[in-house]
Structure formats: structure tokens, C-alpha cells
Coordinates of C-alpha atoms and ligand atoms in Angstrom, one line a residue:
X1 CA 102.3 65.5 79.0
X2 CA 102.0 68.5 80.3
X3 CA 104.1 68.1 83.1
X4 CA 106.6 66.9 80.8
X5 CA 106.5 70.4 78.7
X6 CA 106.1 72.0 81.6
X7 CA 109.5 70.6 83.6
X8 CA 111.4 71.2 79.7
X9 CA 110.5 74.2 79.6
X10 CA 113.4 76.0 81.3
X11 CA 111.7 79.7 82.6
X12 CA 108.8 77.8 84.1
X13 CA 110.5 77.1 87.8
X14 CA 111.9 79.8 88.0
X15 CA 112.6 80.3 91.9
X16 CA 112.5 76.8 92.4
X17 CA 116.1 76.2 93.0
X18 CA 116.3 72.7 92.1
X19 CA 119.2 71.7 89.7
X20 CA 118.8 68.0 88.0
X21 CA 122.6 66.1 87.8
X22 CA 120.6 62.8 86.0
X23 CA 118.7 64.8 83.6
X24 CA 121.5 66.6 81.5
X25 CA 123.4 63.6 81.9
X26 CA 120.9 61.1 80.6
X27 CA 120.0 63.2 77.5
X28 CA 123.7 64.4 76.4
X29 CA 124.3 60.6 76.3
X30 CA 121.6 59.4 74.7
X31 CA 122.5 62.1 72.1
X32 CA 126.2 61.0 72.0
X33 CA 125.0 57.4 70.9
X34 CA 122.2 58.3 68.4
X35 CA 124.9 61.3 66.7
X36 CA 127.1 58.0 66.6
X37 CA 124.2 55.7 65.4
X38 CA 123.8 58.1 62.7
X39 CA 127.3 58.4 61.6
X40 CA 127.9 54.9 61.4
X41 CA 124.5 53.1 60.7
X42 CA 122.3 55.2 58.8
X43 CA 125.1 57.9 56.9
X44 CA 127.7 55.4 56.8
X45 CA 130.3 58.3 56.9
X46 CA 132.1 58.7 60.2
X47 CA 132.7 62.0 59.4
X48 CA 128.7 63.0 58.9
X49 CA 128.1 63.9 62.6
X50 CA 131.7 66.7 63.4
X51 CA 130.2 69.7 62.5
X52 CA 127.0 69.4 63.6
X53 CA 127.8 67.8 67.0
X54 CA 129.7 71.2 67.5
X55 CA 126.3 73.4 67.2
X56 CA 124.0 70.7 68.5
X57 CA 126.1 70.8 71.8
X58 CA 126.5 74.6 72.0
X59 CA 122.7 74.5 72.3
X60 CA 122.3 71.6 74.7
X61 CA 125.1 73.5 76.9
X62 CA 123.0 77.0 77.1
X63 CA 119.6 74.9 77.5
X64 CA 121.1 72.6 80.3
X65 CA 123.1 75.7 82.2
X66 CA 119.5 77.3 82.2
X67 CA 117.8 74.6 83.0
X68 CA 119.8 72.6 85.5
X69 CA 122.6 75.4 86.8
X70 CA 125.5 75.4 87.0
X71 CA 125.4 71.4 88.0
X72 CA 123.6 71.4 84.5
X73 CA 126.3 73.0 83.0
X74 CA 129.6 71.5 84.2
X75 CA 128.1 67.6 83.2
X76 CA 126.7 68.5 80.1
X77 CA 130.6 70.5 78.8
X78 CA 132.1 67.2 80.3
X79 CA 129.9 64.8 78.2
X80 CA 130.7 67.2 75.3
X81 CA 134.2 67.3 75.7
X82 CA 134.4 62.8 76.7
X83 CA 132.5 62.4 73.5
X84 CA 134.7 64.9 71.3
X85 CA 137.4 63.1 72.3
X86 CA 135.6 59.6 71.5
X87 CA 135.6 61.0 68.6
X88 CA 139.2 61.6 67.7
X89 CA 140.2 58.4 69.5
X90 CA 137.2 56.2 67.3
X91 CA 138.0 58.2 64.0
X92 CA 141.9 57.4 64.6
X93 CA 142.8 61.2 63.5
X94 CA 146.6 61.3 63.7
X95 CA 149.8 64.0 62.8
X96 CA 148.4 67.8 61.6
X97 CA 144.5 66.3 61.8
X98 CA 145.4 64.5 65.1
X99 CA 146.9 67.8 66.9
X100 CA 144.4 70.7 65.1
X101 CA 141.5 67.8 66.5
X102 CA 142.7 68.6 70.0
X103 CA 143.8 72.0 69.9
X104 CA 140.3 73.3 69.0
X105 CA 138.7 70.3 71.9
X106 CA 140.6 72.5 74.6
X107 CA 139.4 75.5 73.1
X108 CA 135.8 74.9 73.2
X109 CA 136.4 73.1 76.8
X110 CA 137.5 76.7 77.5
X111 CA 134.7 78.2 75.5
X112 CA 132.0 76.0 76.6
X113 CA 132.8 75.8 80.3
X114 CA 132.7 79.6 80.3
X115 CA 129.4 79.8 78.9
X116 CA 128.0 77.2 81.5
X117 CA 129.5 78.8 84.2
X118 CA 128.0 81.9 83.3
X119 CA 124.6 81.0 82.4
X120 CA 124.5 79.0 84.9
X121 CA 125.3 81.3 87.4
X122 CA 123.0 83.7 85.9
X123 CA 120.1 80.8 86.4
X124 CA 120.8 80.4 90.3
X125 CA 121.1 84.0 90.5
X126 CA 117.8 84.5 89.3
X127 CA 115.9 82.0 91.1
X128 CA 118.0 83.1 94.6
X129 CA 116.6 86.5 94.4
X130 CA 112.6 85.6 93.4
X131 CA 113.4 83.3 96.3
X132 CA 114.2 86.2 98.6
X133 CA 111.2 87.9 97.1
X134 CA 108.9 85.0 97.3
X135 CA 109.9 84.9 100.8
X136 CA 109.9 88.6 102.0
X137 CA 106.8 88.8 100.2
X138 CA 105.2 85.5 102.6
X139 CA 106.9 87.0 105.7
X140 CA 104.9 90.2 104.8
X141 CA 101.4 88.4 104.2
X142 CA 101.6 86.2 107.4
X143 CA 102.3 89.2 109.4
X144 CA 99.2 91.0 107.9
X145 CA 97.0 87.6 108.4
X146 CA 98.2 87.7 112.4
X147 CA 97.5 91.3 113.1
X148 CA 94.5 91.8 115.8
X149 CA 93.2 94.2 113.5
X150 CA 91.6 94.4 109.9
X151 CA 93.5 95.2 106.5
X152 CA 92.8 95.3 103.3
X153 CA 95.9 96.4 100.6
X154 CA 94.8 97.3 97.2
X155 CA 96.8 97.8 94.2
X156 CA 96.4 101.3 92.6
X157 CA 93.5 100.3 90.7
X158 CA 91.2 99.2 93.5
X159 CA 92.0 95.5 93.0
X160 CA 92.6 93.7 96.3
X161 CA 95.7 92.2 97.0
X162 CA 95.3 91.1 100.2
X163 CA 93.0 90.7 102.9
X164 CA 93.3 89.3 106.4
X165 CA 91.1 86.7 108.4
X166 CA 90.2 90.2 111.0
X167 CA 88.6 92.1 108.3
X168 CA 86.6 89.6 107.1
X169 CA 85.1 88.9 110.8
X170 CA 85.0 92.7 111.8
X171 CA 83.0 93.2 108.5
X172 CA 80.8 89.9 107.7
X173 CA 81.8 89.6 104.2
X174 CA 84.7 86.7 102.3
X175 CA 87.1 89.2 100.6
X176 CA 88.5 87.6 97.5
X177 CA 92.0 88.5 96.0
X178 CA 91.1 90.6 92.9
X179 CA 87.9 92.1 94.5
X180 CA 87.1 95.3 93.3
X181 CA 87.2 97.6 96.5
X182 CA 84.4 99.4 97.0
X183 CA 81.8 97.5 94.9
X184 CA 83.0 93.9 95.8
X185 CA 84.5 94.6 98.9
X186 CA 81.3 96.8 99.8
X187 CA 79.4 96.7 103.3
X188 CA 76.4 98.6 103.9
X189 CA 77.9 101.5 106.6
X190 CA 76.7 104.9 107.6
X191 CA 79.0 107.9 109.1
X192 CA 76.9 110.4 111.4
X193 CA 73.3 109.0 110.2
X194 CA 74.7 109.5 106.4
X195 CA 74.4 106.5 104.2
X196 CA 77.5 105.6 102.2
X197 CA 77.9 105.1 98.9
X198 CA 79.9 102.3 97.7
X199 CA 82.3 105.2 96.0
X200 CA 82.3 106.8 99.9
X201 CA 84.1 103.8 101.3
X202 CA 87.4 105.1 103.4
X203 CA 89.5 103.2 100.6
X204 CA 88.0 104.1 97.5
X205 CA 88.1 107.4 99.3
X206 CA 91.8 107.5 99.4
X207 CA 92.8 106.0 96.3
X208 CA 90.5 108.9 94.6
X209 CA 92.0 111.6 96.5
X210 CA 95.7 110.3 97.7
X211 CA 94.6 111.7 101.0
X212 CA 94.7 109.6 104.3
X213 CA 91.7 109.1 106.9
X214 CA 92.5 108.9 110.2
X215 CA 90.4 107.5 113.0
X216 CA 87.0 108.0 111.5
X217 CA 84.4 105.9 112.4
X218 CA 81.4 104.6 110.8
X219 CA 78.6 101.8 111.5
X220 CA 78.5 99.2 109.0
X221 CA 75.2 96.9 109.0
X222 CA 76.2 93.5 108.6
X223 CA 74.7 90.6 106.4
X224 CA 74.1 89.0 109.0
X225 CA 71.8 91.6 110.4
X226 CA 74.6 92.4 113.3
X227 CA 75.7 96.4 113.3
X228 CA 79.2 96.9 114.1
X229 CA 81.2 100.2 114.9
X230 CA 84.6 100.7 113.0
X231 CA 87.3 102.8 113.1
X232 CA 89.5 103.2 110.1
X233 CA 92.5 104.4 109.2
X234 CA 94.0 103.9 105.0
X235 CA 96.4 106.2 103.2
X236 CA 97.7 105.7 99.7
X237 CA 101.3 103.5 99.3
X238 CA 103.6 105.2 97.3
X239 CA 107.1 104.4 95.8
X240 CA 110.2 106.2 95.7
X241 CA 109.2 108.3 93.0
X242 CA 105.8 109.4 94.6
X243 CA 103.8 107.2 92.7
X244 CA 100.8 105.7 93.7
X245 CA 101.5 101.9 93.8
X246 CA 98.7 101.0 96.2
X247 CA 96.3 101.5 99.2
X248 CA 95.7 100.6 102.6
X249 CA 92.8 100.2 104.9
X250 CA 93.4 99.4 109.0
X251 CA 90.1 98.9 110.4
X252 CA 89.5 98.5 114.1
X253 CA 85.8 97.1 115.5
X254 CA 85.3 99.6 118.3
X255 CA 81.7 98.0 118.7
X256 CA 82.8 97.1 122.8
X257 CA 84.1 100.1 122.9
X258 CA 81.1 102.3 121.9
X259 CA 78.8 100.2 124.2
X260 CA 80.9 101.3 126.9
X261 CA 80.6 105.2 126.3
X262 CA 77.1 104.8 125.4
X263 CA 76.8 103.2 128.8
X264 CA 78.7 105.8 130.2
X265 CA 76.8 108.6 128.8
X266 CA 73.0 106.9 129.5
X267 CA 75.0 107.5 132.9
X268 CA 75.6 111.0 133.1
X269 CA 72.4 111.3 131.1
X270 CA 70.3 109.6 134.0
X271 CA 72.0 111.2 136.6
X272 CA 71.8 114.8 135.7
X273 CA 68.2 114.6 135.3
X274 CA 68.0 113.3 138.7
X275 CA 69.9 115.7 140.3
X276 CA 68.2 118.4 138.1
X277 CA 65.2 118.7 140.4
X278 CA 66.4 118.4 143.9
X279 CA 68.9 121.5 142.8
X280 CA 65.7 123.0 142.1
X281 CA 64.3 122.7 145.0
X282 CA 67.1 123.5 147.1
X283 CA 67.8 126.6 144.8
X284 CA 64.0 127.3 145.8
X285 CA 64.1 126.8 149.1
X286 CA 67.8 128.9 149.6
X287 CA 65.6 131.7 148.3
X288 CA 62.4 131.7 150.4
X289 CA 65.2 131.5 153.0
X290 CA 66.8 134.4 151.9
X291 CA 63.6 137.0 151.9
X292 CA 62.8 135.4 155.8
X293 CA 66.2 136.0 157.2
X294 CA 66.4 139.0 155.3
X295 CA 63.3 140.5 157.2
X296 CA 65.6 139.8 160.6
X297 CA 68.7 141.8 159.5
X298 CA 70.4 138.6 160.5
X299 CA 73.8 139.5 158.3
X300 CA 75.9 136.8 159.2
X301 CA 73.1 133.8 158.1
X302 CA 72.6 136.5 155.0
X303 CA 76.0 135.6 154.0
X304 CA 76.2 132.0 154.6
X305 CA 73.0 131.7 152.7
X306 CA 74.4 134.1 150.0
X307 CA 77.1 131.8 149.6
X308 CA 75.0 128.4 149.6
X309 CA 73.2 129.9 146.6
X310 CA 76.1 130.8 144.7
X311 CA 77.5 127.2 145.0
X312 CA 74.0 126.1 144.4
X313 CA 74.2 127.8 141.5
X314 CA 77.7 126.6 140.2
X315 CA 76.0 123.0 140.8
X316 CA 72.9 123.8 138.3
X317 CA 74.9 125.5 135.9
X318 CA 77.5 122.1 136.1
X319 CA 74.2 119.7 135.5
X320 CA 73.3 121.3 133.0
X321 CA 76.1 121.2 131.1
X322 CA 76.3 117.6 131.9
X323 CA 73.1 117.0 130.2
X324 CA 74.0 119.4 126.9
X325 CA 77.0 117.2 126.5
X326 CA 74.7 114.2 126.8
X327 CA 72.2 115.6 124.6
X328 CA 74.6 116.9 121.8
X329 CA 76.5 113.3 121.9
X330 CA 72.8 111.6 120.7
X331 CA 71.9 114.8 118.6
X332 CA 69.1 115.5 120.9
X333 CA 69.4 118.9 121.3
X334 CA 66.6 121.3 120.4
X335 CA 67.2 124.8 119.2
X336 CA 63.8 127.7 119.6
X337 CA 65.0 130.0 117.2
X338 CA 64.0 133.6 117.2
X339 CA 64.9 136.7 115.1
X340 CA 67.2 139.0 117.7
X341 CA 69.7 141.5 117.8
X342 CA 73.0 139.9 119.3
X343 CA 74.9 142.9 119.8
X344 CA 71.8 143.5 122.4
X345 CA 72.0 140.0 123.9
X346 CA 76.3 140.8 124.3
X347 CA 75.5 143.8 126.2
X348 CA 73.0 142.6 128.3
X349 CA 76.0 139.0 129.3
X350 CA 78.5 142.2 130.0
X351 CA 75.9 143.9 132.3
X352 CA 75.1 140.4 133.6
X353 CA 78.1 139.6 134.7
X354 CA 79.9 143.0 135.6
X355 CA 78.4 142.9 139.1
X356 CA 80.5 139.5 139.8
X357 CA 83.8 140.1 138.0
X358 CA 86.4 142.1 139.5
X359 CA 87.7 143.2 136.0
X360 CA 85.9 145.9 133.9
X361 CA 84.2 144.8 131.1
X362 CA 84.5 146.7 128.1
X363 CA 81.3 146.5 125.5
X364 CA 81.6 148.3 122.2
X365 CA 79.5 147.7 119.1
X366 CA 77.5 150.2 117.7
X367 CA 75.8 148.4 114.4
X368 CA 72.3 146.0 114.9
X369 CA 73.2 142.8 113.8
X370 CA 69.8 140.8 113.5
X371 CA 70.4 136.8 113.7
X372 CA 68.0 134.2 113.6
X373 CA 68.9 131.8 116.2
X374 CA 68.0 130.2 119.9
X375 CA 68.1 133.3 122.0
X376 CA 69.0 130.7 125.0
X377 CA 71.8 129.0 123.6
X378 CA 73.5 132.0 122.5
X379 CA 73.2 133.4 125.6
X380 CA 75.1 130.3 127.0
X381 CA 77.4 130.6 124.7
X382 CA 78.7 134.2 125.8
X383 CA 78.2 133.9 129.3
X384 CA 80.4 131.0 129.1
X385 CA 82.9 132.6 126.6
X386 CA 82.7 136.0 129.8
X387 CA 82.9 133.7 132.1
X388 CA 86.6 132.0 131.3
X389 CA 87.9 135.2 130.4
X390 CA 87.1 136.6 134.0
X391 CA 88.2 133.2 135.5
X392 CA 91.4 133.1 133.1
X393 CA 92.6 136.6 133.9
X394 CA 92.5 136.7 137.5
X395 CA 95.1 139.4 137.5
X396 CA 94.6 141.8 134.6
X397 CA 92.0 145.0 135.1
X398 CA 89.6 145.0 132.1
X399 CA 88.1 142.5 129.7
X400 CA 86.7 143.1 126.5
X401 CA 83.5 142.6 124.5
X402 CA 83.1 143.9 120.6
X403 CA 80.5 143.3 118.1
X404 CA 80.8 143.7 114.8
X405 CA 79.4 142.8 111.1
X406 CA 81.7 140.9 108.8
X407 CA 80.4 140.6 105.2
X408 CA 76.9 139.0 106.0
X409 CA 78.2 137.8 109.4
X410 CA 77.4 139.0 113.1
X411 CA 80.9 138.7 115.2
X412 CA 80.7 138.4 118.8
X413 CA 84.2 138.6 120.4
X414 CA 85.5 138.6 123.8
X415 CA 89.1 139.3 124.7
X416 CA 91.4 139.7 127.4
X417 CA 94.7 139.9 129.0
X418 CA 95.3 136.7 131.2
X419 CA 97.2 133.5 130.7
X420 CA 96.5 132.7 127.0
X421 CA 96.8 128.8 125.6
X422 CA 99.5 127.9 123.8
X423 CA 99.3 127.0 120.1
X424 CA 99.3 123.5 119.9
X425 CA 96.5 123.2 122.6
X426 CA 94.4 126.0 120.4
X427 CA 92.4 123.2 119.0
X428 CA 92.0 120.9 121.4
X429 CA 90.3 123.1 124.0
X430 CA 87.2 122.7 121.7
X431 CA 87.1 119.1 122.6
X432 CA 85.0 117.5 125.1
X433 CA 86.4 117.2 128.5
X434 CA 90.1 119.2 127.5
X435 CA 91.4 121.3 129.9
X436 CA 95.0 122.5 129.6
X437 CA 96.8 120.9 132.2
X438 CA 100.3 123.0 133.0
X439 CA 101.5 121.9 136.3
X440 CA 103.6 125.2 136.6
X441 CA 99.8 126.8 136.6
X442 CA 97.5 127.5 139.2
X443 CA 94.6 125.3 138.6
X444 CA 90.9 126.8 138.1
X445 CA 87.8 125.2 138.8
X446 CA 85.7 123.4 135.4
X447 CA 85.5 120.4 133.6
X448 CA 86.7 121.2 130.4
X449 CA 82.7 120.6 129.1
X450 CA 81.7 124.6 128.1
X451 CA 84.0 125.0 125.2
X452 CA 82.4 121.8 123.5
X453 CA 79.0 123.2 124.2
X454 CA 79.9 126.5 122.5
X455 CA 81.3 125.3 119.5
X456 CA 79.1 122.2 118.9
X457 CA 76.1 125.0 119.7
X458 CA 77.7 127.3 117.0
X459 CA 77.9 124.8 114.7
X460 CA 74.4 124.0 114.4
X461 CA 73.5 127.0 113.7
X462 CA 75.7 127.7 110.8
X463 CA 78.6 129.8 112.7
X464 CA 81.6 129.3 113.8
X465 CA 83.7 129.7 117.3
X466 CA 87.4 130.5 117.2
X467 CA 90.4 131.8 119.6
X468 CA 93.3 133.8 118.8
X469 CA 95.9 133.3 121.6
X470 CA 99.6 133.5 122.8
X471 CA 100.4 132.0 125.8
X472 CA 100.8 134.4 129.0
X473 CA 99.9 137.9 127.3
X474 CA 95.9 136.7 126.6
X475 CA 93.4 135.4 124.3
X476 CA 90.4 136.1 121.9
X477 CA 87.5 134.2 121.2
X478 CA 85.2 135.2 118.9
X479 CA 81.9 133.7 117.2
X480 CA 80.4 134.1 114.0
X481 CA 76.9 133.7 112.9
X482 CA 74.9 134.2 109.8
X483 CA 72.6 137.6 110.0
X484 CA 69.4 137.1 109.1
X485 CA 68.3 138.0 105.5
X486 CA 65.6 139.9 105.2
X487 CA 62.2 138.3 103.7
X488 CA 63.8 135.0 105.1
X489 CA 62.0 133.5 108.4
Ligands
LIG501 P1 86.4 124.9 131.7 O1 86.6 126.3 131.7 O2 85.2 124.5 132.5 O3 87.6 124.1 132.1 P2 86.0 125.2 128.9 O4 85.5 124.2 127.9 O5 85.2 126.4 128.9 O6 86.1 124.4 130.2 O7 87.5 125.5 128.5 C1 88.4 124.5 128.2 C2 89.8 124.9 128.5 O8 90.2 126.0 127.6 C3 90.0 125.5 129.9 O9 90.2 124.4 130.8 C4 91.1 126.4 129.7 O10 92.3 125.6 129.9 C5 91.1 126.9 128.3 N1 90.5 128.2 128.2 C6 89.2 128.5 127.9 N2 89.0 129.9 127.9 C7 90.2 130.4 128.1 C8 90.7 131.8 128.3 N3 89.9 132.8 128.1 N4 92.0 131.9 128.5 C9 92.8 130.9 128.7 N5 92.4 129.6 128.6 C10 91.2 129.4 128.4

């Protein structure tokens, strides 16, 4: 029965494109011989049927164009039109009855084809575009179910539209069409030891704020006890008008991935610590070296020994960097904080490293500014900042060093006049292992690792590291760090 209602009713296949010939012509001429049976048999008038026929088939017309097409259409006007003229052959109309009969037959053959061409062509009009759409819409969902990667497309209210086989296997969970993102689609997941919060995951992120995430990466504990590492990527769907219409998640399992670099940096980790103490040594030995040959005045061992402890030097200074990278990359770097004056500690780095830089160094700052911070490390830090402003200015004359107080901050800035770094590479020198790589430049010596240090040292200690720059007239980097309030420890 229901099927039945369900294949009369005409809107209810839409897109289905399947026009019935039998069907119209079956029920227009089952209704030709019960109007007939009527006429004759029950209302014994032959005229009892005329008028109505006319509205009954206007109806059947529409209903069969919509239904059936125009297929429907053309056989249910030409059953109208044989059984009109049935009618005026049966009823033996002749003269003025005869010829008004089959004057106002053509016009409604003109009246009613028109209206079944149209409707009907309205009816396969329809259903050929929600084909198209039906279709478009399938191409689009088995691309997103054959990607390598995981997506999940919300609508604009956090109801999940679509989800592909990828996500569900990078994740651990059966995402079902209609899932609330967030709560439903939900995964336990942490982002730099930080727990998430259902309303913190990237999506529901992004469909609060409209704003993209790009290529973070969090580690999502499984249900089946198995952590993976993601990457994801979403940003909000709009339509031509701007709107919000949906969202979009693109998640990546970079568990392989991770292993790798934690393999790699257990590597560097392991063997900086074991070249840590032969340097030692060695740098121990050059020494002991040094004060025996320097008791014989012999000058030219002097210098080759000289110079075997400077490299020596370059080789502890590159282990240990190796293993600050290490340690800041598992958070396993200690800070000793003191209270100290850092316009002192500036001074001393320019006094430090006058005697090996052919450039004058220039230190100004008259103010105390008393941090609380690791006396070490900040050391580092400026030395390292002195240190590429000698080696990046090989041919200017003087260098720079200021400190100063901004608001409640202590400012430590070095500047100078060599080759600068170009704008769009401003950012990325902070990176780990960046160097700018110009091949119309000389090269220097490094390995991109002291910049990292810096800021990542900064950073934890509530500051911040910046340059100011223009390529080939010089550059300044400066630091910032909170001065230390007093009555605070
Ligand atoms: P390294 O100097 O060992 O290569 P750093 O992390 O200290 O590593 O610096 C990263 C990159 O930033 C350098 O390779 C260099 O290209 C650029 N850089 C750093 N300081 C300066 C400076 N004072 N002038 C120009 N370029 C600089």
C-alpha cells in the first residue's frame, strides 16, 4: 500500500528519471469507459459526462505530465482528445452542434498539448538537474572516502556530514553522519602536555572562531589504548556571500613520522653526551700542554696549540648546543635562576668578546635593570646574539650593544652594520636548523641551532627575542625580559 501511495504520489521520485508510457495510458482509459459506463448505464443521459470529462481530464493531464513527463503528457492529451471525439462520433452531434463540437476539440488539443509539454518539460527538468546534483554530490563523497588522509566536513552547526574510512582508522572511533563534532566525534588528545577539552578540538575550534589551523599537532589516546600523533589542518567553508555554510578537518597520522625524529633526536642526544667528555679531556690536556710549551718559548708549537684549542673550543660550544636542542625538544631543560643585573652580564659578553672581534664593540646602558633569571643561559643567549653580529658583519668597523628599561622590561639589544636578512626570512631564522641560504653570499660557518636556543631560552623565561633587519645595510636583535619586582623572589 504504501508503495502504491508512494509511486502516485508525483514529487516523491523526484530525480529518478523514469517516465511510465503504460501507466497514464491504462488509467485515462479505464476512466474513458467508466465516464461512459456512467453516462449510459447508471445516468442514462448521454450528455451527463461533457462537462465534467473536460475538467476531470485537465487534471489527469497536469497529474500525468508531472508524474510521467512529457511521455505522460503526450498519451494522456491523445486519449483525451480519441475519446472527445468518441464522443461526438457516439452522440451523433451534427450541423452548428457538430462543427462548435470540433472547433473547441482542436482548441483544447492545442490547449492541453501545451500544458503537457510544458509541465512536462518542467518535470524532466527538474529531475535532470537533482540528477546532476545527486551525482556531483557522489563524485564529491567518493573522492573524500579515497583520500590517504582523514576528513571530517561538518555543516555550520557542528553536525557531521561526512566522514571518511581514514579518519575513523587514524582516530579509533565510527563517526556517524549527524554526530555532534566535538562531543560525539570526541577523542581523548593532548597538544604540548595540555589536555583538550572536547570544546578545544581543531574543528569545534574553527567553527567557533572562523579561523583556520594549520599543521598543529596533537596526541590523541585511543580507545583502544594505542596513542597516535596527528596533524591537522580545518578552516571554515564559506559561500559566495561569506557565510559560514560549513567546516572542515584534514587530519594526517604523523605517528611514523614522530618515531623517526624521536629516533633521530635520542641520536644527537646520545651522541653529544658522548663526545661531551673526550672534548673535555682533550680541552684539558691542550691546556696542560699549553703552560709546558709555554715554559720553552717554543712560539711556533704555541700557535699550533693556540689554534687546536680554539677549534676545540668551537667543537664544545657545537655539542652543546646539540644537546640544548635535544633537551629543549623533550622539555628537559633546567633553568638556576638568580636575581642579577643584565646590563652587568651585557657588558661583561662585550668585554668578553672584544679581544676576538676585529670590530669595536660599542656598550651603552647606564640604568640597573635587576632580572630574575638563569645567569648561564642568559649569558648564552648574548654571546650567541655578539657572536653572529661579529660573524655577519665581517666588513663593517663597530658593533653595538645598548641596554635599556622599557615599561617594567629589561632590553638587551645588539646591532650592527653587516648583511642584514631579508624580510620574509625574518621569522624563520628563529627556527631550528634555518640558516639563510643565498647562493650569491659567502657562506659562514654554523648550523642554524643558536637562534632556536635563544628564543626558545627567552621564552621560558617570560621574554621575548626579536630582529629588526633590511637586507645588506644590517640588523638588530634585541631581547626582552621581565625585571624583577621587588618583594617578589
Ligand atoms: P648560525 O649562526 O649557527 O647559522 P643561528 O641560529 O645563530 O645559527 O642563526 C640562524 C641564521 O640567522 C644564520 O644562519 C644567519 O643566516 C641568520 N643570522 C643570525 N644573526 C644574524 C645577523 N646578525 N646578521 C645577519 N644574519 C643573521
Amino acid at each position: 500500500m504504501e508503495r502504491l501511495l508512494r509511486y502516485l504520489n508525483p514529487v516523491s521520485h523526484f530525480g529518478e528519471r523514469r517516465y511510465s508510457f503504460l501507466f497514464p495510458l491504462i488509467v485515462m482509459l479505464l476512466t474513458s469507459v467508466v465516464l461512459e459506463f456512467y453516462a449510459f448505464n447508471i445516468a442514462h443521459n448521454s450528455h451527463a459526462v461533457d462537462l465534467y470529462a473536460i475538467f476531470l481530464y485537465i487534471a489527469l493531464i497536469i497529474y500525468f505530465s508531472f508524474h510521467d513527463g512529457i511521455v505522460g503528457g503526450i498519451v494522456s492529451v491523445i486519449i483525451t482528445i480519441g475519446y472527445y471525439f468518441y464522443i461526438i462520433y457516439s452522440r451523433q452531434y451534427s450541423g452548428q452542434e457538430f462543427t462548435s463540437a470540433l472547433v473547441t476539440t482542436f482548441i483544447l488539443t492545442i490547449l492541453y498539448s501545451f500544458l503537457a509539454g510544458v509541465i512536462g518539460w518542467l518535470r524532466q527538468t527538474i529531475d535532470r538537474l537533482i540528477e546532476e546534483e545527486m551525482d556531483e554530490k557522489i563524485r564529491l563523497q567518493s573522492i573524500v572516502q579515497q583520500l590517504p588522509v582523514g576528513v571530517i566536513i561538518s555543516d555550520r552547526h557542528g553536525k557531521v556530514m561526512q566522514a571518511n574510512k581514514q579518519i575513523e582508522l587514524i582516530l579509533g572511533v565510527k563517526i556517524h553522519p549527524g554526530a555532534k563534532v566535538g562531543k560525539e566525534t570526541f577523542v581523548e588528545a593532548e597538544q604540548n602536555g595540555k589536555v583538550l577539552q572536547p570544546s578545544q578540538s581543531p574543528l569545534a575550534q574553527t567553527l567557533n572562531s572562523g579561523k583556520p589551523i594549520v599543521g598543529q599537532e596533537f596526541t590523541i589516546h585511543r580507545k583502544d589504548g594505542k596513542d597516535t600523533h596527528i596533524q591537522v589542518n580545518t578552516s571554515v567553508i564559506r559561500n559566495k556571500d561569506g557565510k559560514i555554510i560549513a567546516a572542515a578537518s584534514i587530519v594526517n597520522d604523523i605517528t611514523q613520522k614522530k618515531e623517526m625524529e624521536d629516533r633521530k633526536d635520542d641520536f644527537v642526544n646520545m651522541a653529544s653526551h658522548e663526545l661531551k667528555t673526550p672534548i673535555t679531556s682533550l680541552k684539558l690536556y691542550i691546556d696542560i700542554l699549553l703552560s709546558r710549551i709555554k715554559k720553552t718559548g717554543d712560539e711556533k708549537t704555541m700557535k699550533t696549540l693556540t689554534s687546536i684549542k680554539y677549534q676545540t673550543e668551537r667543537l664544545q660550544e657545537l655539542v652543546r648546543d646539540l644537546l640544548d636542542v635535544s633537551r629543549l625538544q623533550k622539555g628537559k631543560l633546567a633553568f638556576n635562576r638568580e636575581k642579577f643585573r643584565i646590563d652587568l652580564l651585557a657588558e661583561e659578553c662585550v668585554n668578553e668578546l672584544q679581544g676576538s672581534s676585529k670590530q669595536t664593540i660599542i656598550f651603552s646602558g647606564k640604568s640597573p635593570l635587576l632580572v630574575y633569571a638563569d645567569k648561564f643561559r642568559m649569558y648564552q643567549v648574548i654571546t650567541n646574539l655578539l657572536t653572529n653580529a661579529i660573524k655577519y658583519s665581517p666588513d663593517a668597523e663597530r658593533i653595538e650593544v645598548k641596554t635599556t628599561r622599557q615599561d617594567s622590561k629589561a632590553v638587551v639589544s645588539v646591532k650592527d652594520w653587516g648583511i642584514g636578512i631579508a624580510k620574509k626570512q625574518q621569522k624563520k631564522i628563529f627556527e631550528r636548523l634555518y640558516q639563510v641560504t643565498d647562493p650569491n653570499e659567502k657562506t659562514f660557518p654554523g648550523l642554524g641551532m643558536g637562534l632556536y636556543i635563544s628564543q626558545e631560552i627567552i621564552k621560558r623565561h617570560k621574554g621575548s627575542l626579536w630582529v629588526d633587519s633590511e637586507k645588506d645595510k644590517g640588523s638588530v636583535f634585541s631581547l626582552s625580559l621581565p625585571l624583577h619586582k621587588k618583594g617578589s623572589s
